[in-house]
Amino acid sequence: MRVTFVPDPEADDALERAELLLTLRKRGIRDPLLMRAFEQVPRERFVDPACRSLAWVDQALPISCGQTISQPAVVALMTEALDLKPSHSVLEIGTGSGYHAAILGQIAERVVTLERFRTLAQAAAERLRRLGYTNIEVVVADGSAGYAPRAPYDRIIITAAVNEVPPALFDQLRQGGVLVAPVGPPQDTQMLTRFALTADGIVKREMVPVRFVPLLKGVAQVL
Ligand code: SAH
């Protein structure tokens, strides 16, 4: 279910929210469905309580397990590159806080999101459930293998750095589908890259340099 939140215009973060939306516009984000999703998803509910005052600032913030909630402008850029339609089924690798999954869930029909830390996955699932997202499924799994039970997907997004896209993910992408990922060395900057699966093969387009935490192997043994 897509969710409608009515932010209180008197709330003390109303100005910051409006400023963030303006920042996204200035950065060239035009898709009205995407702008609406940013208006609707309460980012303050996804950040660590200690960072609440920074929830609507355009920056990445730390979350538990040494991970990060991505910068809103990067979430916007990646989502716009997906060309997401309301009929789409989406796979996200790297649930983290669940924020990007919520943005995807505002637009798409169904979202499956995979996370290797059980703690993060459980917290994100609980948060999304409380906010009313019934179309987002959080699964504890190593995202490198994708998630075959719901494949194929119209869109796949990796929100952790990869040296190369795990081949299993292309196998789970529908013909005509799009995959977006930060590709490059995990300890350095990566290139946000868009892959379109066409009848003639994979068409690759490099976008902008970004910095993500690495995609790690296996499900975490602790936490
Ligand atoms: N999309 C998130 C931010 C992602 S941070 C948000 O909106 O908050 C990257 C996440 O990928 C981290 O939570 C990390 O634990 C997870 N991750 C890293 N390697 C993974 C793997 N192999 N499978 C699943 N998740 C992984």
Short mmCIF file of C-alpha atoms and ligand atoms in Angstrom, two decimals:
data_model
loop_
_atom_site.label_atom_id
_atom_site.label_comp_id
_atom_site.label_asym_id
_atom_site.label_seq_id
_atom_site.Cartn_x
_atom_site.Cartn_y
_atom_site.Cartn_z
CA MET A 1 0.00 0.00 0.00
CA ARG A 2 1.22 3.50 -0.78
CA VAL A 3 0.99 5.73 2.23
CA THR A 4 -0.25 9.30 2.61
CA PHE A 5 1.31 11.35 5.36
CA VAL A 6 0.14 14.87 6.06
CA PRO A 7 3.10 16.71 7.53
CA ASP A 8 2.10 19.31 10.11
CA PRO A 9 2.86 22.72 8.50
CA GLU A 10 3.60 24.03 12.01
CA ALA A 11 6.16 21.28 12.67
CA ASP A 12 9.64 22.60 13.38
CA ASP A 13 11.14 20.68 10.46
CA ALA A 14 8.64 22.05 7.88
CA LEU A 15 11.21 24.52 6.53
CA GLU A 16 13.96 21.90 6.27
CA ARG A 17 11.57 19.56 4.43
CA ALA A 18 10.68 22.29 1.94
CA GLU A 19 14.37 23.16 1.48
CA LEU A 20 15.27 19.55 0.75
CA LEU A 21 12.56 19.30 -1.91
CA LEU A 22 13.90 22.49 -3.46
CA THR A 23 17.45 21.08 -3.40
CA LEU A 24 16.25 17.98 -5.27
CA ARG A 25 14.52 20.18 -7.88
CA LYS A 26 17.66 22.28 -8.30
CA ARG A 27 19.63 19.09 -8.83
CA GLY A 28 17.36 18.31 -11.76
CA ILE A 29 14.93 15.80 -10.25
CA ARG A 30 11.75 16.22 -12.27
CA ASP A 31 9.68 13.01 -11.95
CA PRO A 32 6.49 14.10 -10.13
CA LEU A 33 5.95 10.62 -8.64
CA LEU A 34 9.43 10.74 -7.18
CA MET A 35 9.03 14.26 -5.79
CA ARG A 36 5.75 13.17 -4.22
CA ALA A 37 7.46 10.13 -2.68
CA PHE A 38 10.05 12.42 -1.05
CA GLU A 39 7.25 14.58 0.33
CA GLN A 40 5.43 11.56 1.70
CA VAL A 41 8.17 9.48 3.36
CA PRO A 42 9.00 10.81 6.86
CA ARG A 43 12.84 10.55 6.80
CA GLU A 44 13.00 11.51 10.49
CA ARG A 45 11.50 8.10 11.30
CA PHE A 46 14.40 6.30 9.57
CA VAL A 47 17.39 8.08 11.12
CA ASP A 48 18.99 7.42 14.47
CA PRO A 49 17.18 9.50 17.17
CA ALA A 50 20.50 11.27 17.91
CA CYS A 51 20.54 12.60 14.31
CA ARG A 52 16.89 13.61 14.19
CA SER A 53 17.65 17.32 13.73
CA LEU A 54 19.62 16.44 10.59
CA ALA A 55 16.92 14.20 9.08
CA TRP A 56 15.97 16.71 6.35
CA VAL A 57 19.49 17.88 5.56
CA ASP A 58 20.81 16.52 2.26
CA GLN A 59 23.47 14.24 3.70
CA ALA A 60 24.12 10.59 4.50
CA LEU A 61 23.86 9.74 8.22
CA PRO A 62 25.14 6.86 10.35
CA ILE A 63 22.72 4.08 11.38
CA SER A 64 23.44 0.99 13.50
CA CYS A 65 25.82 -1.85 12.53
CA GLY A 66 28.30 0.72 11.12
CA GLN A 67 26.08 1.36 8.08
CA THR A 68 24.57 4.55 6.62
CA ILE A 69 21.26 5.90 5.40
CA SER A 70 22.02 7.33 1.95
CA GLN A 71 22.02 11.02 1.06
CA PRO A 72 18.56 12.05 -0.25
CA ALA A 73 19.99 13.51 -3.49
CA VAL A 74 21.66 10.16 -4.22
CA VAL A 75 18.46 8.25 -3.40
CA ALA A 76 16.65 10.58 -5.83
CA LEU A 77 19.23 10.22 -8.58
CA MET A 78 19.31 6.42 -8.33
CA THR A 79 15.53 6.15 -8.24
CA GLU A 80 15.09 8.49 -11.20
CA ALA A 81 17.63 6.41 -13.17
CA LEU A 82 15.44 3.35 -12.53
CA ASP A 83 12.52 4.87 -14.55
CA LEU A 84 10.18 3.40 -11.96
CA LYS A 85 6.52 2.85 -12.89
CA PRO A 86 3.59 2.12 -10.54
CA SER A 87 3.19 -1.39 -12.03
CA HIS A 88 6.79 -2.41 -11.26
CA SER A 89 8.17 -5.10 -9.02
CA VAL A 90 11.51 -3.99 -7.51
CA LEU A 91 14.39 -5.74 -5.76
CA GLU A 92 16.63 -3.64 -3.49
CA ILE A 93 19.94 -5.01 -2.17
CA GLY A 94 20.88 -3.28 1.11
CA THR A 95 17.84 -2.37 3.24
CA GLY A 96 19.81 -0.38 5.83
CA SER A 97 17.24 1.90 7.50
CA GLY A 98 14.49 1.02 5.00
CA TYR A 99 14.27 4.63 3.78
CA HIS A 100 15.09 3.97 0.14
CA ALA A 101 12.76 0.95 0.20
CA ALA A 102 9.96 3.28 1.39
CA ILE A 103 10.66 5.72 -1.47
CA LEU A 104 10.52 2.79 -3.91
CA GLY A 105 7.37 1.46 -2.22
CA GLN A 106 5.61 4.82 -2.66
CA ILE A 107 5.95 4.48 -6.42
CA ALA A 108 6.14 0.77 -7.28
CA GLU A 109 3.63 -2.05 -6.87
CA ARG A 110 5.94 -4.34 -4.88
CA VAL A 111 9.37 -4.08 -3.26
CA VAL A 112 11.56 -6.87 -1.92
CA THR A 113 14.57 -5.58 0.02
CA LEU A 114 17.48 -7.73 1.22
CA GLU A 115 19.74 -7.05 4.22
CA ARG A 116 22.61 -9.12 5.66
CA PHE A 117 22.24 -7.73 9.24
CA ARG A 118 19.27 -9.25 11.04
CA THR A 119 19.14 -6.28 13.47
CA LEU A 120 18.82 -3.75 10.64
CA ALA A 121 16.33 -5.90 8.73
CA GLN A 122 14.09 -6.34 11.77
CA ALA A 123 14.19 -2.64 12.68
CA ALA A 124 13.43 -1.62 9.09
CA ALA A 125 10.59 -4.15 8.76
CA GLU A 126 9.02 -2.90 12.01
CA ARG A 127 9.36 0.75 10.95
CA LEU A 128 7.81 0.08 7.53
CA ARG A 129 4.99 -1.94 9.10
CA ARG A 130 4.17 0.88 11.54
CA LEU A 131 4.15 3.40 8.70
CA GLY A 132 1.67 1.21 6.82
CA TYR A 133 3.73 -0.18 3.92
CA THR A 134 2.16 -3.53 3.11
CA ASN A 135 3.89 -3.76 -0.30
CA ILE A 136 7.46 -3.96 1.05
CA GLU A 137 8.98 -7.27 2.10
CA VAL A 138 12.25 -7.23 4.10
CA VAL A 139 14.31 -10.42 3.88
CA VAL A 140 17.53 -11.32 5.74
CA ALA A 141 19.76 -12.65 2.97
CA ASP A 142 23.02 -12.20 1.11
CA GLY A 143 21.91 -9.91 -1.69
CA SER A 144 24.59 -11.20 -4.07
CA ALA A 145 22.32 -14.16 -4.82
CA GLY A 146 19.27 -11.94 -5.34
CA TYR A 147 15.95 -13.39 -4.23
CA ALA A 148 14.66 -16.03 -6.62
CA PRO A 149 11.20 -16.63 -5.01
CA ARG A 150 9.90 -13.25 -6.30
CA ALA A 151 11.92 -13.06 -9.55
CA PRO A 152 11.84 -11.78 -12.23
CA TYR A 153 11.97 -8.10 -11.25
CA ASP A 154 11.28 -5.09 -13.45
CA ARG A 155 13.91 -3.08 -11.59
CA ILE A 156 16.88 -3.94 -9.34
CA ILE A 157 18.84 -1.47 -7.23
CA ILE A 158 22.02 -2.14 -5.25
CA THR A 159 22.60 0.37 -2.46
CA ALA A 160 26.08 -0.89 -1.52
CA ALA A 161 29.34 -0.68 -3.50
CA VAL A 162 30.18 -3.54 -5.86
CA ASN A 163 33.30 -4.15 -7.97
CA GLU A 164 30.99 -5.81 -10.44
CA VAL A 165 27.29 -6.62 -10.44
CA PRO A 166 26.73 -10.19 -9.15
CA PRO A 167 25.64 -12.21 -12.23
CA ALA A 168 22.67 -13.78 -10.39
CA LEU A 169 21.04 -10.35 -10.35
CA PHE A 170 20.96 -10.05 -14.13
CA ASP A 171 19.37 -13.54 -14.25
CA GLN A 172 16.54 -12.22 -12.06
CA LEU A 173 15.98 -9.04 -14.12
CA ARG A 174 13.10 -9.07 -16.60
CA GLN A 175 13.83 -8.40 -20.30
CA GLY A 176 13.56 -4.61 -20.73
CA GLY A 177 14.48 -4.21 -17.06
CA VAL A 178 16.91 -1.73 -15.48
CA LEU A 179 19.51 -2.24 -12.74
CA VAL A 180 21.26 0.66 -10.96
CA ALA A 181 24.36 0.19 -8.79
CA PRO A 182 27.45 2.01 -7.47
CA VAL A 183 30.24 0.15 -9.29
CA GLY A 184 33.86 0.48 -8.23
CA PRO A 185 36.37 -0.18 -5.44
CA PRO A 186 34.57 -0.37 -2.07
CA GLN A 187 37.12 1.74 -0.16
CA ASP A 188 37.20 4.49 -2.78
CA THR A 189 34.60 6.27 -4.91
CA GLN A 190 32.33 4.30 -7.21
CA MET A 191 30.55 5.26 -10.41
CA LEU A 192 26.77 5.21 -10.23
CA THR A 193 25.96 2.95 -13.19
CA ARG A 194 22.73 2.13 -15.00
CA PHE A 195 22.36 -1.19 -16.85
CA ALA A 196 19.41 -1.72 -19.22
CA LEU A 197 18.64 -5.29 -20.28
CA THR A 198 17.63 -4.95 -23.95
CA ALA A 199 17.02 -7.48 -26.71
CA ASP A 200 20.57 -6.69 -27.95
CA GLY A 201 22.17 -7.28 -24.55
CA ILE A 202 23.14 -5.04 -21.65
CA VAL A 203 23.42 -1.30 -22.31
CA LYS A 204 25.58 0.39 -19.67
CA ARG A 205 25.58 4.11 -18.79
CA GLU A 206 27.88 5.68 -16.21
CA MET A 207 26.35 8.58 -14.27
CA VAL A 208 28.18 10.29 -11.39
CA PRO A 209 30.81 9.36 -8.78
CA VAL A 210 29.36 8.30 -5.40
CA ARG A 211 30.57 6.74 -2.14
CA PHE A 212 28.76 3.74 -0.64
CA VAL A 213 29.53 1.20 2.09
CA PRO A 214 30.64 -2.11 0.54
CA LEU A 215 28.46 -5.08 -0.39
CA LEU A 216 29.86 -7.81 1.86
CA LYS A 217 29.68 -11.56 1.46
CA GLY A 218 27.23 -13.73 3.38
CA VAL A 219 24.67 -12.98 6.08
CA ALA A 220 26.25 -11.32 9.16
CA GLN A 221 26.98 -13.83 11.94
CA VAL A 222 26.67 -11.29 14.75
CA LEU A 223 24.00 -8.62 15.23
N1 SAH B 1 19.29 1.69 1.29
C1 SAH B 1 19.70 1.97 2.65
C2 SAH B 1 21.18 2.30 2.78
C3 SAH B 1 22.06 1.18 2.37
S1 SAH B 1 23.60 1.07 3.23
C4 SAH B 1 18.83 3.05 3.28
O1 SAH B 1 17.99 3.64 2.60
O2 SAH B 1 18.99 3.29 4.49
C5 SAH B 1 24.05 -0.51 2.56
C6 SAH B 1 23.38 -1.68 3.24
O3 SAH B 1 23.73 -2.85 2.51
C7 SAH B 1 23.86 -1.89 4.67
O4 SAH B 1 22.77 -1.94 5.54
C8 SAH B 1 24.58 -3.24 4.60
O5 SAH B 1 24.46 -4.01 5.78
C9 SAH B 1 23.86 -3.90 3.43
N2 SAH B 1 24.63 -4.99 2.79
C10 SAH B 1 25.97 -5.07 2.56
N3 SAH B 1 26.27 -6.22 1.94
C11 SAH B 1 25.09 -6.90 1.77
C12 SAH B 1 24.75 -8.16 1.20
N4 SAH B 1 25.66 -8.98 0.67
N5 SAH B 1 23.45 -8.52 1.18
C13 SAH B 1 22.49 -7.71 1.72
N6 SAH B 1 22.76 -6.52 2.27
C14 SAH B 1 24.04 -6.11 2.30
#
